[in-house]
Amino acid sequence: MRGYGISVDDISSAIRREHVDIAGGRLEYQGGSSEFTVKTLGEVTSFEELKNITISRSDLSLVRLRDVARVEDGLEDERSYAELNGITGISLEIRKQSGANTVNVARAVSKELEKIQTELPSDISLTPVRDNSRFIESTVQDVSFDIILGIVLVVVVTLIFLLNVRATIIVATAIPTALIPTFFALYVLDFSLNMMSLIAISLCVGLLVDDALVVLESIYKEIEEGQEPAAAASNGTRKVASAVVASTFAVMAVFLPISFTEGLIGVFMYQYGVTVAVAVGISLIVSLTLTPMLCSRLLKRNINKSAVFHVVETAHSNLETRYAAAVQAALSARWLVLIVAAMAVATGVYYAGKVPLSFTAKTDRSEFLATVELPLGTGVAESKRLASELSATIKEFEHVQLVLVVIGSGAQVRTNEIGFYVGLTPKKERNIHQNVIMDEVRIGLTRAVPQAKHVTMTQVPWISGGGFFGSDIDMALSGPDLDKLQLYAERITQAMQESGKFRDIKSSYESGKPEIQVSIDRDRAATLGIPVHSIASAISATMGGKDVASYEEHGDRYDIRLRYDKEYRDHIGTFDLIQFRSSDGSLVDFRKYR
């Protein structure tokens, strides 16, 4: 450039001047019977034509872009990086819309990925790494199994205590009869089968048979006393109807207000409380209608009793006798019973205060996140090198199946932050908890990168957002003086570290990224006739790079980026190579007016 007497502004202006399409207005032809639009096709149409753009002209020759620059069809600067188990790739995160069902979205995405995979070359593969729907489906399966197990246990316990197969069938019938309308009610209320609604249903399995058992026991007693089944069903139900209604309303009064909880907790508890209230309400209707009808048809007085019946009945009688004796003893020493009860309540209240409080339990999901924050100013090349080393370090830990590394993700594109997603072997295949592995990985990363500012470990969040760092405790300091806030933050973090009760302590305050500041001698620049804007624009184009135009090829447009070659921008001293054209047309070195 110095040899040809060309400046950066000359090249930038030439590209803009010689590579442009301009509308030429409208042409009316043959007295206005026809009309055409006019467009001047000034853009280059090939890569070779771009190289031959004329920068300047002299008496002897033309100076073209290829004479002063290396023009290449390349890639943008690498500002992000992804790696899966040591293999470089592209990380794509798909988020569902608000209100959409996670499982349905995940299944639809999986089907599309299978279609896309068939269209890709054989050396490119799509690998689903993190899928929140897998944990949801696993949890739903576990809760569904618990519901089935609860139904079976309820039937078995009922059979043991009633010692009547017909009565057990009547009670067992009440469970599905109440559950099926409950699912219909969930459909009408636009609820989904999620963890909260299924947990509510599993809780209701025992409650659903309570009313039916009370009604059945009353009817059975009437039949044992000699009444006909139809009359016994009517009389027995009448005797306990008010009690059954009162107990059901009491349960609804406990759970229904939960659904009116406000805030984030209310989002979770709304379906839980409504589901319980609906289920027990339907069970009340079943116990007062279906159960008496089945008793009038199926129950009979048991005259011929088997040997097993006599053994169990004897056990029941002994239990009843001992219970009556215990009640009699408690009534005779009522003050002692009150004192013991008061002590039990006080002990329970004391230990209730000792139980840790948290929004959600620390569940073992066989996956967790890790973040290594390097000092500000760390380049992407250094972060990539350390990321590959740390990925190999994490992979060496037992029970680690996969490690996804991401650099520069998010809107801020922070090249000094290395994010890790670690997938573990299923919980059933290991004998240690996920938290133990997280502690081991934390220690390993801290030793491997002692220069790191922060090394943090977090569980995969149930809900995205909600906090600065996704930690259990967030503390916000606010005030008009930033220096004082920084001082207070340092004192708090130091006290937390000295206490030994906290880990992954981090402050959001950052002193700033290292930078090179260019000071301009305005008087000298004005004397030479060079505006400050031209100086700043030239520095931006030569050092950081600047998009001066765009180029179309095969229907796509690509930015034309202008900057110094790598060997001329890897040292601060290369600033002196920048030249500017003064008002008299001569070239002036940058160092003369900085």
PDB file of N, CA and C in Angstrom, residues 244-287:
ATOM      1  N   VAL A 244     -69.645 -38.552  56.150  1.00  0.00           N
ATOM      2  CA  VAL A 244     -68.869 -38.676  54.913  1.00  0.00           C
ATOM      3  C   VAL A 244     -68.790 -37.337  54.194  1.00  0.00           C
ATOM      4  N   VAL A 245     -69.909 -36.630  54.104  1.00  0.00           N
ATOM      5  CA  VAL A 245     -69.919 -35.320  53.452  1.00  0.00           C
ATOM      6  C   VAL A 245     -69.018 -34.343  54.199  1.00  0.00           C
ATOM      7  N   ALA A 246     -69.093 -34.351  55.526  1.00  0.00           N
ATOM      8  CA  ALA A 246     -68.273 -33.429  56.325  1.00  0.00           C
ATOM      9  C   ALA A 246     -66.789 -33.714  56.142  1.00  0.00           C
ATOM     10  N   SER A 247     -66.390 -35.001  56.154  1.00  0.00           N
ATOM     11  CA  SER A 247     -64.978 -35.336  55.999  1.00  0.00           C
ATOM     12  C   SER A 247     -64.460 -34.958  54.612  1.00  0.00           C
ATOM     13  N   THR A 248     -65.289 -35.153  53.583  1.00  0.00           N
ATOM     14  CA  THR A 248     -64.864 -34.802  52.221  1.00  0.00           C
ATOM     15  C   THR A 248     -64.705 -33.302  52.074  1.00  0.00           C
ATOM     16  N   PHE A 249     -65.651 -32.538  52.595  1.00  0.00           N
ATOM     17  CA  PHE A 249     -65.546 -31.085  52.531  1.00  0.00           C
ATOM     18  C   PHE A 249     -64.332 -30.578  53.322  1.00  0.00           C
ATOM     19  N   ALA A 250     -64.009 -31.274  54.398  1.00  0.00           N
ATOM     20  CA  ALA A 250     -62.827 -30.885  55.172  1.00  0.00           C
ATOM     21  C   ALA A 250     -61.557 -31.060  54.347  1.00  0.00           C
ATOM     22  N   VAL A 251     -61.474 -32.179  53.620  1.00  0.00           N
ATOM     23  CA  VAL A 251     -60.309 -32.399  52.754  1.00  0.00           C
ATOM     24  C   VAL A 251     -60.252 -31.340  51.659  1.00  0.00           C
ATOM     25  N   MET A 252     -61.393 -31.040  51.053  1.00  0.00           N
ATOM     26  CA  MET A 252     -61.426 -30.013  50.012  1.00  0.00           C
ATOM     27  C   MET A 252     -61.057 -28.647  50.569  1.00  0.00           C
ATOM     28  N   ALA A 253     -61.452 -28.373  51.807  1.00  0.00           N
ATOM     29  CA  ALA A 253     -61.118 -27.097  52.431  1.00  0.00           C
ATOM     30  C   ALA A 253     -59.631 -26.964  52.689  1.00  0.00           C
ATOM     31  N   VAL A 254     -58.935 -28.092  52.821  1.00  0.00           N
ATOM     32  CA  VAL A 254     -57.484 -28.061  53.037  1.00  0.00           C
ATOM     33  C   VAL A 254     -56.735 -27.831  51.728  1.00  0.00           C
ATOM     34  N   PHE A 255     -57.127 -28.546  50.654  1.00  0.00           N
ATOM     35  CA  PHE A 255     -56.347 -28.535  49.425  1.00  0.00           C
ATOM     36  C   PHE A 255     -56.782 -27.467  48.432  1.00  0.00           C
ATOM     37  N   LEU A 256     -58.045 -27.115  48.408  1.00  0.00           N
ATOM     38  CA  LEU A 256     -58.502 -26.145  47.420  1.00  0.00           C
ATOM     39  C   LEU A 256     -57.854 -24.768  47.581  1.00  0.00           C
ATOM     40  N   PRO A 257     -57.682 -24.240  48.800  1.00  0.00           N
ATOM     41  CA  PRO A 257     -57.021 -22.931  48.919  1.00  0.00           C
ATOM     42  C   PRO A 257     -55.589 -22.912  48.401  1.00  0.00           C
ATOM     43  N   ILE A 258     -54.951 -24.099  48.330  1.00  0.00           N
ATOM     44  CA  ILE A 258     -53.580 -24.143  47.818  1.00  0.00           C
ATOM     45  C   ILE A 258     -53.527 -23.644  46.379  1.00  0.00           C
ATOM     46  N   SER A 259     -54.583 -23.909  45.626  1.00  0.00           N
ATOM     47  CA  SER A 259     -54.599 -23.522  44.211  1.00  0.00           C
ATOM     48  C   SER A 259     -54.646 -22.016  44.027  1.00  0.00           C
ATOM     49  N   PHE A 260     -54.979 -21.264  45.075  1.00  0.00           N
ATOM     50  CA  PHE A 260     -55.046 -19.808  44.972  1.00  0.00           C
ATOM     51  C   PHE A 260     -53.751 -19.131  45.390  1.00  0.00           C
ATOM     52  N   THR A 261     -52.692 -19.915  45.593  1.00  0.00           N
ATOM     53  CA  THR A 261     -51.398 -19.339  45.935  1.00  0.00           C
ATOM     54  C   THR A 261     -50.892 -18.484  44.794  1.00  0.00           C
ATOM     55  N   GLU A 262     -50.337 -17.340  45.090  1.00  0.00           N
ATOM     56  CA  GLU A 262     -49.850 -16.428  44.065  1.00  0.00           C
ATOM     57  C   GLU A 262     -48.370 -16.664  43.795  1.00  0.00           C
ATOM     58  N   GLY A 263     -47.882 -16.032  42.725  1.00  0.00           N
ATOM     59  CA  GLY A 263     -46.473 -16.118  42.384  1.00  0.00           C
ATOM     60  C   GLY A 263     -46.110 -17.401  41.668  1.00  0.00           C
ATOM     61  N   LEU A 264     -44.798 -17.671  41.630  1.00  0.00           N
ATOM     62  CA  LEU A 264     -44.294 -18.841  40.922  1.00  0.00           C
ATOM     63  C   LEU A 264     -44.770 -20.137  41.560  1.00  0.00           C
ATOM     64  N   ILE A 265     -44.836 -20.167  42.896  1.00  0.00           N
ATOM     65  CA  ILE A 265     -45.311 -21.373  43.577  1.00  0.00           C
ATOM     66  C   ILE A 265     -46.759 -21.653  43.205  1.00  0.00           C
ATOM     67  N   GLY A 266     -47.559 -20.600  43.040  1.00  0.00           N
ATOM     68  CA  GLY A 266     -48.951 -20.791  42.659  1.00  0.00           C
ATOM     69  C   GLY A 266     -49.108 -21.462  41.303  1.00  0.00           C
ATOM     70  N   VAL A 267     -48.144 -21.229  40.386  1.00  0.00           N
ATOM     71  CA  VAL A 267     -48.205 -21.886  39.077  1.00  0.00           C
ATOM     72  C   VAL A 267     -48.119 -23.396  39.240  1.00  0.00           C
ATOM     73  N   PHE A 268     -47.280 -23.842  40.176  1.00  0.00           N
ATOM     74  CA  PHE A 268     -47.127 -25.279  40.407  1.00  0.00           C
ATOM     75  C   PHE A 268     -48.292 -25.849  41.206  1.00  0.00           C
ATOM     76  N   MET A 269     -48.751 -25.128  42.224  1.00  0.00           N
ATOM     77  CA  MET A 269     -49.722 -25.677  43.159  1.00  0.00           C
ATOM     78  C   MET A 269     -51.159 -25.566  42.662  1.00  0.00           C
ATOM     79  N   TYR A 270     -51.397 -24.776  41.631  1.00  0.00           N
ATOM     80  CA  TYR A 270     -52.775 -24.600  41.155  1.00  0.00           C
ATOM     81  C   TYR A 270     -53.377 -25.938  40.710  1.00  0.00           C
ATOM     82  N   GLN A 271     -52.701 -26.630  39.810  1.00  0.00           N
ATOM     83  CA  GLN A 271     -53.230 -27.896  39.324  1.00  0.00           C
ATOM     84  C   GLN A 271     -53.237 -28.955  40.425  1.00  0.00           C
ATOM     85  N   TYR A 272     -52.283 -28.877  41.328  1.00  0.00           N
ATOM     86  CA  TYR A 272     -52.232 -29.845  42.433  1.00  0.00           C
ATOM     87  C   TYR A 272     -53.467 -29.734  43.313  1.00  0.00           C
ATOM     88  N   GLY A 273     -53.761 -28.542  43.788  1.00  0.00           N
ATOM     89  CA  GLY A 273     -54.905 -28.350  44.686  1.00  0.00           C
ATOM     90  C   GLY A 273     -56.225 -28.639  44.022  1.00  0.00           C
ATOM     91  N   VAL A 274     -56.403 -28.176  42.784  1.00  0.00           N
ATOM     92  CA  VAL A 274     -57.669 -28.409  42.083  1.00  0.00           C
ATOM     93  C   VAL A 274     -57.875 -29.895  41.811  1.00  0.00           C
ATOM     94  N   THR A 275     -56.808 -30.600  41.441  1.00  0.00           N
ATOM     95  CA  THR A 275     -56.924 -32.030  41.149  1.00  0.00           C
ATOM     96  C   THR A 275     -57.375 -32.807  42.376  1.00  0.00           C
ATOM     97  N   VAL A 276     -56.784 -32.514  43.537  1.00  0.00           N
ATOM     98  CA  VAL A 276     -57.188 -33.207  44.765  1.00  0.00           C
ATOM     99  C   VAL A 276     -58.641 -32.904  45.102  1.00  0.00           C
ATOM    100  N   ALA A 277     -59.019 -31.639  45.009  1.00  0.00           N
ATOM    101  CA  ALA A 277     -60.396 -31.259  45.344  1.00  0.00           C
ATOM    102  C   ALA A 277     -61.401 -31.932  44.408  1.00  0.00           C
ATOM    103  N   VAL A 278     -61.096 -31.964  43.117  1.00  0.00           N
ATOM    104  CA  VAL A 278     -62.006 -32.599  42.157  1.00  0.00           C
ATOM    105  C   VAL A 278     -62.105 -34.094  42.422  1.00  0.00           C
ATOM    106  N   ALA A 279     -60.974 -34.742  42.681  1.00  0.00           N
ATOM    107  CA  ALA A 279     -60.965 -36.197  42.883  1.00  0.00           C
ATOM    108  C   ALA A 279     -61.773 -36.597  44.116  1.00  0.00           C
ATOM    109  N   VAL A 280     -61.571 -35.916  45.240  1.00  0.00           N
ATOM    110  CA  VAL A 280     -62.304 -36.290  46.448  1.00  0.00           C
ATOM    111  C   VAL A 280     -63.780 -35.926  46.318  1.00  0.00           C
ATOM    112  N   GLY A 281     -64.074 -34.856  45.559  1.00  0.00           N
ATOM    113  CA  GLY A 281     -65.475 -34.524  45.328  1.00  0.00           C
ATOM    114  C   GLY A 281     -66.186 -35.608  44.531  1.00  0.00           C
ATOM    115  N   ILE A 282     -65.513 -36.146  43.512  1.00  0.00           N
ATOM    116  CA  ILE A 282     -66.111 -37.234  42.734  1.00  0.00           C
ATOM    117  C   ILE A 282     -66.215 -38.496  43.574  1.00  0.00           C
ATOM    118  N   SER A 283     -65.211 -38.743  44.429  1.00  0.00           N
ATOM    119  CA  SER A 283     -65.279 -39.930  45.300  1.00  0.00           C
ATOM    120  C   SER A 283     -66.462 -39.847  46.262  1.00  0.00           C
ATOM    121  N   LEU A 284     -66.837 -38.631  46.702  1.00  0.00           N
ATOM    122  CA  LEU A 284     -68.012 -38.466  47.560  1.00  0.00           C
ATOM    123  C   LEU A 284     -69.278 -38.901  46.823  1.00  0.00           C
ATOM    124  N   ILE A 285     -69.379 -38.464  45.572  1.00  0.00           N
ATOM    125  CA  ILE A 285     -70.561 -38.851  44.782  1.00  0.00           C
ATOM    126  C   ILE A 285     -70.605 -40.363  44.588  1.00  0.00           C
ATOM    127  N   VAL A 286     -69.443 -40.965  44.319  1.00  0.00           N
ATOM    128  CA  VAL A 286     -69.380 -42.414  44.113  1.00  0.00           C
ATOM    129  C   VAL A 286     -69.768 -43.164  45.384  1.00  0.00           C
ATOM    130  N   SER A 287     -69.281 -42.696  46.523  1.00  0.00           N
ATOM    131  CA  SER A 287     -69.552 -43.401  47.785  1.00  0.00           C
ATOM    132  C   SER A 287     -71.016 -43.323  48.202  1.00  0.00           C
TER     133      SER A 287
END
